[in-house]
């Protein structure tokens, strides 16, 4: 279309370049545009699905469009060549003439390579099996500066069966004066008809930096010669200069899959044209074409076929005041990912503030809601479990978790108290593994806690005759385990050791941290897209991660629970130094078996066993354990 590099294009394509010899400020080269051409729609093409074409590059919607039917302003596609762009604003027609010598020298150096590439491109195009017979454009410049364009495209599909064609018109361009802006042409399709002025189905959609007009019936194919007449309005395409206004328009586009055998354009304006020119051929070509002046207009005819990669560009100048002063339509440039993180003093200061304030808030929350407040800080040895607490209850107070270790200690404790018997099962064969059998000796009674009753009943619900092997519990006992742990948590709340279920507290804070990370992602995206402040969003993730990190220590004990914890630590200290007071322990009957479950939750079974070296442990455990080894 118009001169300029398409904002958001994936590749650079041919376009007219012009310099104004008498004014350095206008010595601006035009960049190429992306696919401002027409493409056929094969019947069996992989992208021939009626909806699929609307989403060929993911840009299936339009943006910036004014309310009204078929009014489209295209969204911006990713551009990997942004660092290679040069100024692009459509300027005066003189650039091609002034820089001709330079272009010829460059063209001579690359002549052989260009001919080879062009030949390959034309050979590929010829294989497509169809041609564009003629491309005629009627361009009427309105007094308000808009363009009313009617394109008549005659194609010959020969024997091929096609649904129709695609017409892609560029509508977004770089704006070098302000890199945060892009220039937009507002395009509104009026109609698409055939040679008999019968309506033809079409759809418009965003396609990179173009508006794509998908023409044809998705449920019907055509062959042979077809005519498509496209009428559309364009606003914002005229360029203002100090002494004149100008239309610079790429009539046909530059990346056709097939040749255009004949092309022309007729421009009509509210007043006479002060200057006209047209150029045809591959990029850098200075070859002109025929211009026939008309009253308040001109006809431009290209005597040569437009092959794939060629352009057909026209220039029409108007006196100042003939049309309303052209004003480019600018919109904010959507930021690239690398533009989301502007390292400025403001954003850096905000990011540091968010990190420090967020971490301070997390620390304050732990200090006020997660920290225990015991009555006494000093830990002194305790010679028995505080308040006659069961092993699992002591384990819960120690690490604020009900876990399989606590359940294991409970099973041993139930055996010591006479509810079941544990017997070692000899290994079977050379490679057999050790196993144990559990035998129920008495049923549940009022002396058991709820979680103890659940464990005892659950152990023997999978066996027969009140006996079960430990290996048989692997597939089923996890249900009982979960239920017993839940009941242990409930008991800790009922007994006022914790104000709330510790497991739920941990889960709540962990979920909060995850939610804050999601919020941080949204903040990063929003601030990055609209203001370049994505670094503040990343900073938000730091306290969010801190919340997850501290979630395991957020369960808080009540004052009485903290005091029991302090005393449990004293009992743990007593058992850990048991080896040094071996004689004292030996004097207490049954103490080894009674405190063994507590040694399990304190993870000091080895120290506890060493305190009783030299004693007959088999006899001490004969009432509840049958075997040669407790390990």
Short mmCIF file of C-alpha atoms in Angstrom, two decimals, residues 166-477:
data_model
loop_
_atom_site.label_atom_id
_atom_site.label_comp_id
_atom_site.label_asym_id
_atom_site.label_seq_id
_atom_site.Cartn_x
_atom_site.Cartn_y
_atom_site.Cartn_z
CA UNK A 166 -7.58 -13.03 -0.25
CA UNK A 167 -6.97 -9.30 -0.49
CA UNK A 168 -4.61 -7.96 2.16
CA UNK A 169 -4.31 -4.22 2.70
CA UNK A 170 -1.73 -2.74 5.10
CA UNK A 171 -3.18 -0.42 7.73
CA UNK A 172 -0.48 -0.03 10.40
CA UNK A 173 2.92 1.60 10.00
CA UNK A 174 5.87 2.61 12.14
CA UNK A 175 5.96 6.23 13.24
CA UNK A 176 9.64 7.25 13.63
CA UNK A 177 8.89 10.62 15.23
CA UNK A 178 7.59 8.79 18.30
CA UNK A 179 8.50 5.15 18.82
CA UNK A 180 5.63 4.72 21.25
CA UNK A 181 3.12 5.37 18.44
CA UNK A 182 2.07 3.66 15.23
CA UNK A 183 0.32 5.20 12.26
CA UNK A 184 -3.05 3.68 11.43
CA UNK A 185 -5.17 3.77 8.30
CA UNK A 186 -8.81 3.33 9.20
CA UNK A 187 -10.29 1.02 6.61
CA UNK A 188 -13.96 0.27 6.11
CA UNK A 189 -15.10 -2.25 3.51
CA UNK A 190 -18.19 -1.05 1.65
CA UNK A 191 -18.95 -4.04 -0.55
CA UNK A 192 -17.60 -6.98 -2.54
CA UNK A 193 -19.39 -7.94 -5.76
CA UNK A 194 -18.82 -9.79 -9.02
CA UNK A 195 -18.89 -8.43 -12.57
CA UNK A 196 -22.72 -8.40 -12.54
CA UNK A 197 -22.72 -6.45 -9.25
CA UNK A 198 -24.02 -9.44 -7.36
CA UNK A 199 -22.85 -9.60 -3.79
CA UNK A 200 -20.01 -12.00 -2.99
CA UNK A 201 -19.47 -13.39 0.48
CA UNK A 202 -16.51 -11.98 2.34
CA UNK A 203 -15.05 -11.64 5.80
CA UNK A 204 -12.58 -9.15 7.23
CA UNK A 205 -10.06 -9.85 9.93
CA UNK A 206 -6.74 -8.74 11.29
CA UNK A 207 -3.71 -10.37 9.69
CA UNK A 208 -0.48 -9.02 11.10
CA UNK A 209 -0.32 -5.34 10.11
CA UNK A 210 -2.93 -5.83 7.39
CA UNK A 211 -6.64 -6.01 7.01
CA UNK A 212 -7.40 -9.26 5.28
CA UNK A 213 -10.49 -9.50 3.12
CA UNK A 214 -11.38 -13.12 2.61
CA UNK A 215 -13.48 -13.28 -0.53
CA UNK A 216 -15.53 -16.26 -1.66
CA UNK A 217 -18.07 -18.81 -0.50
CA UNK A 218 -16.55 -21.43 1.82
CA UNK A 219 -19.18 -23.93 0.68
CA UNK A 220 -18.82 -23.29 -3.04
CA UNK A 221 -15.92 -23.45 -5.50
CA UNK A 222 -15.43 -21.69 -8.82
CA UNK A 223 -13.25 -22.26 -11.89
CA UNK A 224 -12.23 -20.26 -14.93
CA UNK A 225 -12.47 -16.48 -15.15
CA UNK A 226 -13.89 -14.60 -12.19
CA UNK A 227 -14.24 -10.91 -11.36
CA UNK A 228 -14.15 -9.41 -7.90
CA UNK A 229 -15.04 -5.77 -7.25
CA UNK A 230 -13.94 -4.50 -3.85
CA UNK A 231 -15.03 -1.08 -2.56
CA UNK A 232 -13.60 0.37 0.63
CA UNK A 233 -12.93 3.66 2.40
CA UNK A 234 -9.53 4.61 3.79
CA UNK A 235 -8.99 7.42 6.26
CA UNK A 236 -5.61 8.83 7.25
CA UNK A 237 -3.60 7.88 4.11
CA UNK A 238 -2.79 11.36 2.73
CA UNK A 239 0.50 13.02 3.65
CA UNK A 240 0.89 16.72 4.39
CA UNK A 241 3.87 18.79 3.24
CA UNK A 242 4.56 22.48 3.63
CA UNK A 243 3.65 23.35 0.02
CA UNK A 244 1.31 20.53 -1.00
CA UNK A 245 -0.56 17.43 0.07
CA UNK A 246 0.21 14.08 -1.46
CA UNK A 247 -1.12 10.60 -2.06
CA UNK A 248 1.54 7.91 -2.28
CA UNK A 249 -0.16 4.58 -2.90
CA UNK A 250 1.00 1.07 -3.74
CA UNK A 251 -1.82 0.02 -5.99
CA UNK A 252 -1.25 -3.70 -6.32
CA UNK A 253 1.05 -4.68 -3.51
CA UNK A 254 4.34 -6.50 -3.77
CA UNK A 255 4.02 -10.17 -2.86
CA UNK A 256 1.71 -11.83 -5.30
CA UNK A 257 1.82 -15.60 -5.70
CA UNK A 258 0.99 -15.16 -9.39
CA UNK A 259 1.66 -12.43 -11.96
CA UNK A 260 -0.71 -9.56 -12.72
CA UNK A 261 -0.80 -9.26 -16.50
CA UNK A 262 -2.25 -5.73 -16.63
CA UNK A 263 -2.62 -3.08 -13.93
CA UNK A 264 -3.86 0.49 -13.85
CA UNK A 265 -5.19 3.12 -11.51
CA UNK A 266 -7.33 6.19 -11.97
CA UNK A 267 -7.18 8.99 -9.43
CA UNK A 268 -9.85 11.67 -9.21
CA UNK A 269 -9.68 14.61 -6.81
CA UNK A 270 -11.68 17.73 -5.84
CA UNK A 271 -9.12 19.82 -7.74
CA UNK A 272 -6.39 19.47 -10.35
CA UNK A 273 -3.31 17.43 -9.57
CA UNK A 274 -0.09 19.47 -9.28
CA UNK A 275 2.25 16.54 -9.76
CA UNK A 276 2.00 12.94 -10.85
CA UNK A 277 4.36 10.01 -11.12
CA UNK A 278 4.30 6.25 -11.02
CA UNK A 279 6.88 3.51 -10.71
CA UNK A 280 6.74 -0.16 -11.57
CA UNK A 281 9.05 -3.10 -11.15
CA UNK A 282 11.11 -4.80 -8.45
CA UNK A 283 12.41 -2.98 -5.43
CA UNK A 284 14.81 -0.18 -6.30
CA UNK A 285 13.60 0.05 -9.87
CA UNK A 286 13.34 3.56 -11.37
CA UNK A 287 11.27 2.38 -14.31
CA UNK A 288 8.31 4.64 -14.83
CA UNK A 289 4.91 3.97 -16.31
CA UNK A 290 2.34 5.86 -18.34
CA UNK A 291 0.45 8.80 -16.83
CA UNK A 292 -2.48 10.35 -18.69
CA UNK A 293 -3.66 13.67 -17.18
CA UNK A 294 -7.38 14.11 -16.68
CA UNK A 295 -9.47 17.00 -15.46
CA UNK A 296 -8.98 16.88 -11.69
CA UNK A 297 -7.22 13.56 -11.93
CA UNK A 298 -4.98 11.19 -13.86
CA UNK A 299 -4.82 7.66 -15.19
CA UNK A 300 -1.77 5.53 -14.42
CA UNK A 301 -1.05 2.52 -16.62
CA UNK A 302 1.62 -0.09 -16.09
CA UNK A 303 2.84 -1.36 -19.47
CA UNK A 304 4.50 -4.38 -17.92
CA UNK A 305 3.20 -7.37 -16.03
CA UNK A 306 3.55 -7.19 -12.26
CA UNK A 307 5.45 -10.31 -11.33
CA UNK A 308 5.61 -11.67 -7.76
CA UNK A 309 7.69 -9.25 -5.70
CA UNK A 310 7.10 -6.25 -8.00
CA UNK A 311 5.30 -3.02 -7.11
CA UNK A 312 3.04 -0.62 -8.92
CA UNK A 313 3.11 2.67 -7.01
CA UNK A 314 1.50 5.98 -7.88
CA UNK A 315 2.00 9.56 -6.67
CA UNK A 316 -0.57 12.36 -6.86
CA UNK A 317 0.04 15.85 -5.48
CA UNK A 318 -2.61 18.44 -4.56
CA UNK A 319 -2.45 22.13 -3.79
CA UNK A 320 -2.84 23.12 -0.18
CA UNK A 321 -6.46 23.68 0.73
CA UNK A 322 -8.00 21.38 -1.90
CA UNK A 323 -8.64 18.80 0.82
CA UNK A 324 -8.74 19.11 4.57
CA UNK A 325 -5.30 19.26 6.13
CA UNK A 326 -4.13 15.64 6.37
CA UNK A 327 -3.53 14.57 9.94
CA UNK A 328 -1.99 11.13 10.56
CA UNK A 329 -3.96 8.83 12.83
CA UNK A 330 -1.71 7.66 15.64
CA UNK A 331 -2.32 5.02 18.28
CA UNK A 332 -0.20 3.73 21.11
CA UNK A 333 2.22 1.07 20.02
CA UNK A 334 1.58 -2.26 21.75
CA UNK A 335 4.71 -3.04 23.71
CA UNK A 336 7.01 -5.89 22.87
CA UNK A 337 7.96 -8.27 25.69
CA UNK A 338 11.36 -6.61 26.00
CA UNK A 339 9.61 -3.26 26.43
CA UNK A 340 7.63 -4.50 29.43
CA UNK A 341 10.55 -3.88 31.79
CA UNK A 342 11.71 -0.28 31.62
CA UNK A 343 14.63 0.14 34.01
CA UNK A 344 13.94 3.69 35.13
CA UNK A 345 14.56 5.25 38.55
CA UNK A 346 10.81 5.41 39.20
CA UNK A 347 10.11 1.77 38.40
CA UNK A 348 13.23 0.59 40.23
CA UNK A 349 12.28 2.58 43.32
CA UNK A 350 8.74 1.17 43.24
CA UNK A 351 10.05 -2.37 42.77
CA UNK A 352 12.42 -2.06 45.74
CA UNK A 353 9.61 -0.57 47.83
CA UNK A 354 7.25 -3.43 46.92
CA UNK A 355 9.87 -6.06 47.82
CA UNK A 356 10.78 -4.49 51.15
CA UNK A 357 7.21 -3.60 52.10
CA UNK A 358 5.97 -7.04 51.08
CA UNK A 359 8.63 -8.89 53.05
CA UNK A 360 8.00 -6.64 56.05
CA UNK A 361 4.30 -7.43 55.83
CA UNK A 362 5.00 -11.18 55.71
CA UNK A 363 7.33 -10.89 58.72
CA UNK A 364 4.76 -8.86 60.62
CA UNK A 365 2.06 -11.41 59.84
CA UNK A 366 4.23 -14.26 61.13
CA UNK A 367 5.15 -12.30 64.26
CA UNK A 368 1.54 -11.47 65.13
CA UNK A 369 -0.27 -14.58 63.85
CA UNK A 370 2.24 -17.41 63.50
CA UNK A 371 4.63 -17.05 66.44
CA UNK A 372 4.09 -19.05 69.63
CA UNK A 373 4.00 -17.23 72.97
CA UNK A 374 4.87 -19.72 75.74
CA UNK A 375 4.51 -18.80 79.42
CA UNK A 376 8.14 -19.75 80.12
CA UNK A 377 11.15 -19.77 77.83
CA UNK A 378 13.45 -22.01 79.88
CA UNK A 379 13.48 -25.69 78.94
CA UNK A 380 14.10 -28.07 81.83
CA UNK A 381 14.16 -31.88 81.66
CA UNK A 382 10.82 -33.62 82.12
CA UNK A 383 10.92 -37.22 83.38
CA UNK A 384 7.60 -38.28 81.93
CA UNK A 385 5.27 -37.16 79.14
CA UNK A 386 3.66 -33.81 80.01
CA UNK A 387 0.04 -34.19 81.09
CA UNK A 388 0.22 -37.92 80.22
CA UNK A 389 0.00 -37.06 76.53
CA UNK A 390 0.01 -39.92 74.04
CA UNK A 391 3.03 -40.30 71.68
CA UNK A 392 1.14 -39.00 68.61
CA UNK A 393 -0.03 -35.97 70.57
CA UNK A 394 3.53 -35.17 71.63
CA UNK A 395 4.65 -35.60 68.01
CA UNK A 396 1.99 -33.14 66.84
CA UNK A 397 3.10 -30.57 69.40
CA UNK A 398 6.74 -30.99 68.36
CA UNK A 399 6.39 -30.31 64.63
CA UNK A 400 2.75 -29.18 64.31
CA UNK A 401 2.10 -32.06 61.93
CA UNK A 402 0.18 -35.32 62.20
CA UNK A 403 2.18 -37.68 60.03
CA UNK A 404 2.86 -41.41 59.50
CA UNK A 405 5.61 -41.33 62.15
CA UNK A 406 3.00 -40.38 64.76
CA UNK A 407 0.74 -43.21 63.58
CA UNK A 408 3.64 -45.69 63.77
CA UNK A 409 4.35 -44.61 67.34
CA UNK A 410 0.64 -45.02 68.14
CA UNK A 411 0.64 -48.61 66.80
CA UNK A 412 3.61 -49.50 69.01
CA UNK A 413 1.95 -47.72 71.95
CA UNK A 414 -1.26 -49.73 71.41
CA UNK A 415 0.83 -52.91 71.48
CA UNK A 416 2.59 -51.86 74.69
CA UNK A 417 -0.80 -51.15 76.28
CA UNK A 418 -2.08 -54.62 75.35
CA UNK A 419 -4.45 -53.90 72.46
CA UNK A 420 -2.46 -55.88 69.89
CA UNK A 421 0.61 -58.05 69.48
CA UNK A 422 3.40 -57.57 66.96
CA UNK A 423 5.16 -60.71 65.71
CA UNK A 424 8.11 -60.91 63.36
CA UNK A 425 7.50 -63.12 60.30
CA UNK A 426 10.58 -65.04 59.12
CA UNK A 427 11.86 -64.30 55.62
CA UNK A 428 10.78 -66.73 52.92
CA UNK A 429 13.59 -67.74 50.61
CA UNK A 430 16.94 -66.15 49.95
CA UNK A 431 15.51 -62.94 48.57
CA UNK A 432 12.48 -62.68 50.80
CA UNK A 433 11.76 -59.49 52.74
CA UNK A 434 11.01 -59.04 56.41
CA UNK A 435 7.40 -58.76 57.49
CA UNK A 436 5.40 -58.50 60.69
CA UNK A 437 2.00 -59.75 61.66
CA UNK A 438 -0.38 -57.85 63.91
CA UNK A 439 -2.78 -59.78 66.16
CA UNK A 440 -5.64 -58.09 67.93
CA UNK A 441 -5.77 -58.89 71.62
CA UNK A 442 -8.73 -56.81 72.73
CA UNK A 443 -11.30 -54.49 71.22
CA UNK A 444 -11.70 -50.74 71.41
CA UNK A 445 -12.77 -49.27 74.71
CA UNK A 446 -13.32 -45.91 76.39
CA UNK A 447 -9.62 -45.56 77.20
CA UNK A 448 -8.78 -44.94 73.55
CA UNK A 449 -8.77 -41.55 71.87
CA UNK A 450 -10.81 -41.19 68.69
CA UNK A 451 -7.76 -41.36 66.44
CA UNK A 452 -6.44 -44.41 68.35
CA UNK A 453 -9.75 -46.20 67.89
CA UNK A 454 -9.67 -45.39 64.17
CA UNK A 455 -6.15 -46.81 63.85
CA UNK A 456 -6.91 -49.97 65.82
CA UNK A 457 -10.12 -50.72 63.93
CA UNK A 458 -8.52 -49.79 60.61
CA UNK A 459 -5.61 -52.17 61.10
CA UNK A 460 -7.84 -55.22 61.31
CA UNK A 461 -10.56 -54.22 58.89
CA UNK A 462 -8.51 -55.70 56.01
CA UNK A 463 -7.48 -59.00 57.63
CA UNK A 464 -9.36 -62.05 58.88
CA UNK A 465 -9.57 -63.60 62.30
CA UNK A 466 -8.17 -60.54 64.01
CA UNK A 467 -4.78 -60.92 62.34
CA UNK A 468 -3.13 -59.03 59.48
CA UNK A 469 0.34 -58.77 57.97
CA UNK A 470 1.95 -55.38 57.73
CA UNK A 471 2.64 -55.93 54.02
CA UNK A 472 -1.10 -56.40 53.44
CA UNK A 473 -1.83 -52.88 54.65
CA UNK A 474 0.17 -51.03 51.98
CA UNK A 475 -2.69 -50.74 49.49
CA UNK A 476 -5.51 -49.85 51.87
CA UNK A 477 -4.29 -48.38 55.12
#
